[in-house]
Coordinates of C-alpha atoms in Angstrom, one line a residue:
M151 CA 0.2 -0.2 0.0
A152 CA 1.5 3.1 -1.1
P153 CA 2.6 5.5 1.8
L154 CA -0.6 7.9 2.9
Q155 CA 2.4 11.4 4.0
T156 CA 1.5 14.2 5.6
P157 CA 4.0 16.6 7.7
L158 CA 3.7 13.6 11.0
C159 CA 5.1 10.8 9.1
S160 CA 8.7 12.6 7.7
E161 CA 8.4 14.0 11.3
I162 CA 7.7 10.3 13.4
G163 CA 9.8 7.3 10.2
I164 CA 6.2 6.5 9.6
D165 CA 4.5 5.5 6.3
H166 CA 0.4 6.3 7.1
P167 CA -1.1 9.4 9.9
V168 CA -2.3 6.7 11.5
V169 CA -1.6 6.6 15.6
Q170 CA -2.8 4.0 17.7
A171 CA -3.8 5.8 21.5
P172 CA -2.2 4.2 24.5
V173 CA -5.0 2.8 25.3
G174 CA -3.6 2.4 29.6
S175 CA -3.9 -1.2 30.3
V176 CA -5.4 -2.7 27.5
S177 CA -2.1 -1.0 25.4
T178 CA 0.2 -3.8 23.9
P179 CA 3.7 -4.8 23.0
S180 CA 2.0 -6.4 20.3
L181 CA -0.1 -3.8 19.3
A182 CA 1.8 -1.5 18.8
A183 CA 4.2 -3.9 16.5
A184 CA 1.2 -5.0 14.5
V185 CA 0.1 -0.9 14.1
A186 CA 4.2 -0.3 13.0
D187 CA 4.7 -3.0 10.7
A188 CA 1.6 -1.5 9.2
G189 CA 2.8 1.7 8.6
G190 CA 1.3 3.8 11.3
L191 CA 3.3 5.4 15.1
G192 CA 2.1 2.2 17.7
M193 CA 2.1 3.1 21.2
L194 CA 2.9 2.1 24.5
A195 CA 1.6 3.2 28.4
M196 CA 4.4 3.4 30.4
S197 CA 2.7 4.9 33.6
W198 CA 1.4 1.6 34.8
R199 CA 5.0 -0.5 34.3
E200 CA 6.7 -0.4 36.8
A201 CA 10.0 0.2 35.6
D202 CA 11.9 -3.7 34.2
A203 CA 8.3 -4.5 33.2
I204 CA 8.6 -1.4 30.4
R205 CA 11.6 -1.8 29.5
D206 CA 10.9 -5.5 28.8
A207 CA 7.5 -3.8 27.1
Y208 CA 9.3 -1.4 25.0
T209 CA 11.9 -4.4 23.8
D210 CA 9.4 -6.7 23.0
A211 CA 6.5 -4.4 20.7
A212 CA 10.7 -2.6 19.2
N213 CA 12.0 -6.5 18.5
A214 CA 8.9 -7.7 16.7
T215 CA 8.4 -4.5 13.8
D216 CA 10.6 -3.0 12.1
G217 CA 8.8 0.1 12.3
V218 CA 8.3 3.0 15.3
V219 CA 7.0 2.4 18.7
G220 CA 6.6 5.6 20.7
V221 CA 5.3 5.5 24.7
N222 CA 3.1 7.7 26.7
V223 CA 4.1 9.4 29.8
V224 CA 1.3 10.5 32.0
L225 CA 1.9 13.3 34.5
D226 CA -0.4 13.5 36.9
E227 CA 1.4 12.7 40.0
S228 CA -1.6 11.3 41.6
T229 CA -1.7 7.9 39.3
G230 CA 0.1 5.1 37.5
V231 CA 3.6 2.8 39.2
L232 CA 6.8 5.1 38.4
S233 CA 6.9 9.3 39.2
P234 CA 7.2 10.8 35.8
S235 CA 9.9 10.9 35.8
A236 CA 11.4 7.9 36.5
C237 CA 8.8 6.3 34.1
L238 CA 10.8 8.7 31.4
D239 CA 14.1 7.3 32.6
A240 CA 13.0 4.0 32.4
C241 CA 11.1 4.7 28.2
L242 CA 14.0 6.1 27.8
D243 CA 16.5 4.3 28.5
A244 CA 14.2 1.4 26.7
G245 CA 15.2 3.3 23.9
A246 CA 11.2 5.2 22.5
P247 CA 12.1 7.8 20.1
V248 CA 9.0 9.0 20.7
V249 CA 7.5 10.2 23.9
S250 CA 4.0 11.6 24.2
F251 CA 3.3 13.5 27.1
S252 CA -0.4 14.0 28.5
F253 CA -2.0 15.8 31.6
G254 CA 0.0 17.8 33.3
D255 CA 2.5 19.8 31.9
A256 CA 5.5 18.9 29.5
G257 CA 8.1 21.4 30.0
P258 CA 10.2 20.2 32.4
Y259 CA 10.2 17.0 30.5
I260 CA 11.6 17.5 26.9
D261 CA 14.7 18.3 26.6
R262 CA 16.0 15.6 28.2
V263 CA 14.3 13.4 24.6
H264 CA 15.6 15.7 22.7
E265 CA 19.1 14.8 24.2
V266 CA 18.6 11.4 23.1
G267 CA 17.4 12.3 19.7
G268 CA 13.8 11.6 20.5
T269 CA 10.7 13.4 19.2
V270 CA 8.0 14.9 21.7
M271 CA 5.2 14.4 21.8
V272 CA 2.4 16.3 23.7
T273 CA -1.6 16.0 24.0
V274 CA -3.5 19.8 24.7
A275 CA -6.8 21.1 25.6
S276 CA -7.3 24.3 23.8
A277 CA -4.8 25.8 21.8
A278 CA -3.3 28.0 24.4
E279 CA -1.9 24.5 25.9
A280 CA -1.1 23.8 21.7
R281 CA 0.9 27.4 21.2
A282 CA 2.8 26.5 25.6
A283 CA 3.4 23.1 24.4
V284 CA 5.0 24.0 21.6
D285 CA 7.3 26.8 23.1
A286 CA 8.9 24.3 25.2
G287 CA 9.2 22.7 22.8
A288 CA 7.3 20.1 21.6
D289 CA 7.1 18.8 17.7
V290 CA 4.1 18.0 17.5
V291 CA 1.3 18.2 19.8
V292 CA -1.9 15.9 20.1
A293 CA -5.6 18.1 20.0
Q294 CA -7.7 15.5 22.1
G295 CA -10.9 15.8 22.0
R296 CA -14.3 15.8 24.7
E297 CA -15.1 12.7 22.4
A298 CA -12.6 11.1 23.6
G299 CA -12.7 7.3 25.3
G300 CA -11.0 7.0 28.3
H301 CA -9.7 9.0 30.9
V302 CA -10.6 13.6 29.4
Q303 CA -8.5 16.4 29.3
S304 CA -10.4 18.4 27.1
D305 CA -14.3 21.0 27.8
V306 CA -14.0 21.1 23.9
T307 CA -15.5 19.5 20.4
T308 CA -12.8 18.1 18.6
M309 CA -14.3 19.4 15.5
S310 CA -14.2 23.4 17.4
L311 CA -11.0 22.3 18.9
L312 CA -8.1 21.1 16.1
P313 CA -8.9 24.4 13.5
R314 CA -7.8 26.2 16.9
V315 CA -5.2 24.1 17.6
A316 CA -3.8 23.8 13.3
D317 CA -4.5 28.0 13.2
G318 CA -1.8 28.3 16.4
V319 CA 1.6 26.2 16.5
P320 CA 3.3 25.9 13.5
V321 CA 4.1 21.7 14.6
P322 CA 2.3 18.2 13.1
V323 CA -0.9 18.3 15.0
V324 CA -2.7 15.0 15.4
A325 CA -6.4 14.8 16.1
A326 CA -8.0 12.5 18.7
G327 CA -11.6 12.4 20.4
G328 CA -14.0 10.7 17.8
L329 CA -12.0 9.6 15.4
G330 CA -13.4 5.9 14.6
D331 CA -13.2 5.4 10.4
G332 CA -11.5 6.5 7.7
R333 CA -13.9 9.5 6.6
G334 CA -12.7 10.4 10.3
L335 CA -9.0 10.5 9.2
A336 CA -9.7 12.3 5.6
A337 CA -12.4 15.2 7.9
A338 CA -9.6 15.4 9.6
L339 CA -6.7 15.8 7.4
T340 CA -9.6 18.0 5.8
L341 CA -8.8 20.7 9.4
D342 CA -5.8 21.8 8.8
A343 CA -4.9 18.1 11.5
D344 CA -1.5 16.1 9.7
G345 CA -3.0 12.8 11.3
G346 CA -5.6 11.1 13.6
W347 CA -5.5 9.9 17.0
F348 CA -7.5 6.3 16.5
G349 CA -7.8 4.6 20.1
T350 CA -11.8 3.2 20.9
R351 CA -10.8 1.4 17.1
F352 CA -7.6 0.1 18.4
V353 CA -8.9 -1.2 21.1
A354 CA -11.6 -3.9 19.4
T355 CA -8.6 -5.7 17.8
E356 CA -7.5 -8.9 18.1
E357 CA -4.1 -7.9 19.9
S358 CA -4.8 -5.7 22.5
G359 CA -4.8 -6.3 25.8
A360 CA -9.4 -6.4 26.2
H361 CA -11.3 -8.7 27.7
E362 CA -13.3 -10.2 24.8
A363 CA -16.4 -8.9 25.8
Y364 CA -15.0 -5.5 26.2
R365 CA -13.7 -5.6 23.0
Q366 CA -17.3 -7.3 21.6
Q367 CA -19.3 -4.0 23.7
I368 CA -17.5 -1.8 21.2
V369 CA -18.5 -3.5 18.1
D370 CA -21.7 -3.2 19.5
A371 CA -22.0 -0.3 20.7
P372 CA -24.3 2.4 19.5
E373 CA -22.7 5.7 19.2
T374 CA -24.8 7.4 22.2
A375 CA -23.6 4.4 24.4
T376 CA -21.4 6.0 26.4
R377 CA -21.0 8.2 29.2
F378 CA -18.6 11.5 30.9
T379 CA -18.3 10.3 33.7
D380 CA -15.9 10.3 37.2
L381 CA -17.4 7.6 38.3
F382 CA -14.4 5.3 38.6
D383 CA -12.0 7.1 40.3
R384 CA -9.7 4.6 42.6
G385 CA -6.3 4.8 41.4
W386 CA -6.7 8.2 39.5
P387 CA -9.9 10.0 41.9
D388 CA -11.0 13.7 40.2
Q389 CA -10.0 12.3 36.2
P390 CA -13.3 12.9 34.3
H391 CA -13.4 9.3 32.1
R392 CA -15.8 8.3 29.1
V393 CA -16.8 4.9 29.6
L394 CA -19.7 2.4 28.0
E395 CA -22.8 3.1 29.9
T396 CA -23.1 -0.8 31.6
D397 CA -25.8 -1.4 34.0
E398 CA -23.1 -0.8 36.2
V399 CA -22.9 3.2 34.7
R400 CA -26.5 3.3 34.5
Q401 CA -26.8 1.7 38.6
Q402 CA -24.7 4.3 40.0
A403 CA -25.6 7.7 38.3
G404 CA -25.7 10.6 40.2
A405 CA -24.6 7.8 43.4
D406 CA -21.1 9.4 45.0
S407 CA -18.4 6.8 43.5
G408 CA -15.5 7.2 45.9
G409 CA -16.2 5.2 49.1
E410 CA -13.3 6.2 50.5
S411 CA -14.5 9.2 52.5
D412 CA -16.1 6.2 54.9
G413 CA -13.3 5.3 54.7
S414 CA -14.8 1.6 53.9
D415 CA -12.7 -1.3 52.3
P416 CA -13.3 -1.3 49.0
E417 CA -15.6 -4.5 47.4
Q418 CA -13.1 -6.3 45.9
I419 CA -15.0 -7.2 42.6
A420 CA -11.9 -9.1 39.6
Q421 CA -9.6 -10.7 38.9
M422 CA -6.5 -10.3 37.2
P423 CA -5.3 -12.9 35.6
D424 CA -2.1 -13.2 38.4
G425 CA -5.7 -14.0 40.8
E426 CA -4.8 -9.5 42.2
P427 CA -7.6 -8.5 43.2
I428 CA -9.4 -5.3 41.6
S429 CA -11.9 -3.4 43.4
R430 CA -14.9 -1.1 42.4
F431 CA -14.7 1.6 41.3
A432 CA -10.8 1.5 40.1
D433 CA -9.4 2.9 37.1
M434 CA -8.6 -0.2 35.6
P435 CA -10.6 -1.5 32.1
P436 CA -11.6 -5.4 32.0
L437 CA -8.4 -7.1 30.2
A438 CA -8.2 -10.6 28.6
G439 CA -7.8 -13.4 31.4
M440 CA -9.9 -11.7 34.6
T441 CA -11.7 -13.9 35.9
G442 CA -15.2 -12.0 38.2
D443 CA -17.4 -9.3 37.8
V444 CA -15.8 -8.0 34.8
E445 CA -19.0 -6.3 33.2
A446 CA -19.1 -3.5 37.2
L447 CA -14.8 -2.4 35.2
P448 CA -14.6 0.4 32.6
H449 CA -15.5 0.0 29.5
Y450 CA -13.2 3.0 28.1
A451 CA -14.6 3.6 24.4
G452 CA -15.3 7.3 23.5
Q453 CA -18.1 8.6 21.1
S454 CA -16.6 6.5 17.4
T455 CA -18.6 2.9 19.2
G456 CA -20.6 1.7 16.4
L457 CA -17.4 2.9 13.4
A458 CA -15.4 -0.8 14.8
Q459 CA -17.7 -3.3 13.3
D460 CA -16.0 -6.7 13.7
V461 CA -13.0 -7.7 15.2
R462 CA -9.6 -7.6 12.9
P463 CA -6.3 -7.4 13.6
A464 CA -4.9 -4.1 13.7
G465 CA -2.8 -4.7 10.8
E466 CA -6.4 -4.3 9.1
V467 CA -7.6 -2.2 10.6
V468 CA -4.3 0.2 9.3
A469 CA -4.8 -0.4 5.9
R470 CA -8.8 -0.5 6.4
L471 CA -8.3 4.0 8.4
V472 CA -5.6 4.7 5.0
S473 CA -7.3 3.5 1.8
D474 CA -10.7 4.5 3.5
A475 CA -9.2 7.7 3.9
R476 CA -7.6 7.6 0.0
A477 CA -11.4 6.8 -1.4
A478 CA -13.4 10.1 1.3
L479 CA -10.5 12.7 -0.5
A480 CA -10.5 12.3 -3.1
D481 CA -14.6 11.5 -3.7
A482 CA -14.0 15.2 -1.6
S483 CA -12.0 16.4 -4.1
A484 CA -14.1 15.3 -7.2
A485 CA -16.9 17.2 -5.8
A486 CA -14.8 20.0 -5.4
E487 CA -14.3 19.8 -8.8

């Protein structure tokens, strides 16, 4: 497949302007490698891993592809296993060439990435944040709209935010939030983005770490089936997120999700594959191999649900995104003539 080139591709060294969002605990080395092998940017979420696990995950992904694999570091000190600084150290030690920062001020960390020849991406929620990120040295900015799944930084929709950010900075801009197919990628490119950031669509792939039931719910859900909430706050307090409206979410609507303030022990509702217990309202999505009431865990998803019509290999998803974007751009060009 011929490359679909934009300035983002030149900046990072990829064939197509498709970025797999890090998707938290659902990101796996095999998912990142499959996306990279297909010419996109594969990403690994690293903030919820120990240092050795960070190095192992990156090495596993990089060894499985000749493409580019990046990492994401969450800068909010209230979450994650390591401090952002220690997490970044482990990522750079592993050799990650692209580092994405989100949920905090990336300024103090950018020079460390540049010192080893790396590329910095910073997720922003406004044009002012985008300008500040570029002033601090960001090579790429990611404009995240409110439609996004998982933890959300923005109060502005992608359609409104993207042109403002693109007009305000001289670096490549990636659109995030609500993109689920090639038409969404084409629309983002038309609005002066240089690439698309896809999370929900890559959760519903064969290589993702999502539980089978979670992947299928993304496929089956309509665009109206998500809720913006702060319900799942154990592990990352006070950070809004978008999830599928499962029975658990409906039952708890309007209730106090915390349970922390009364000093009670959290109810254990599910188990990791190694037997580690997971509490109700934990910020842990259903992962493959989990047992227990996985339905009650957060099914992070954006408003692009329903555009993923089946669970398929990630490489095929990249190819379809690119081919459908080409077709949509060609149709728009023909209509304008």
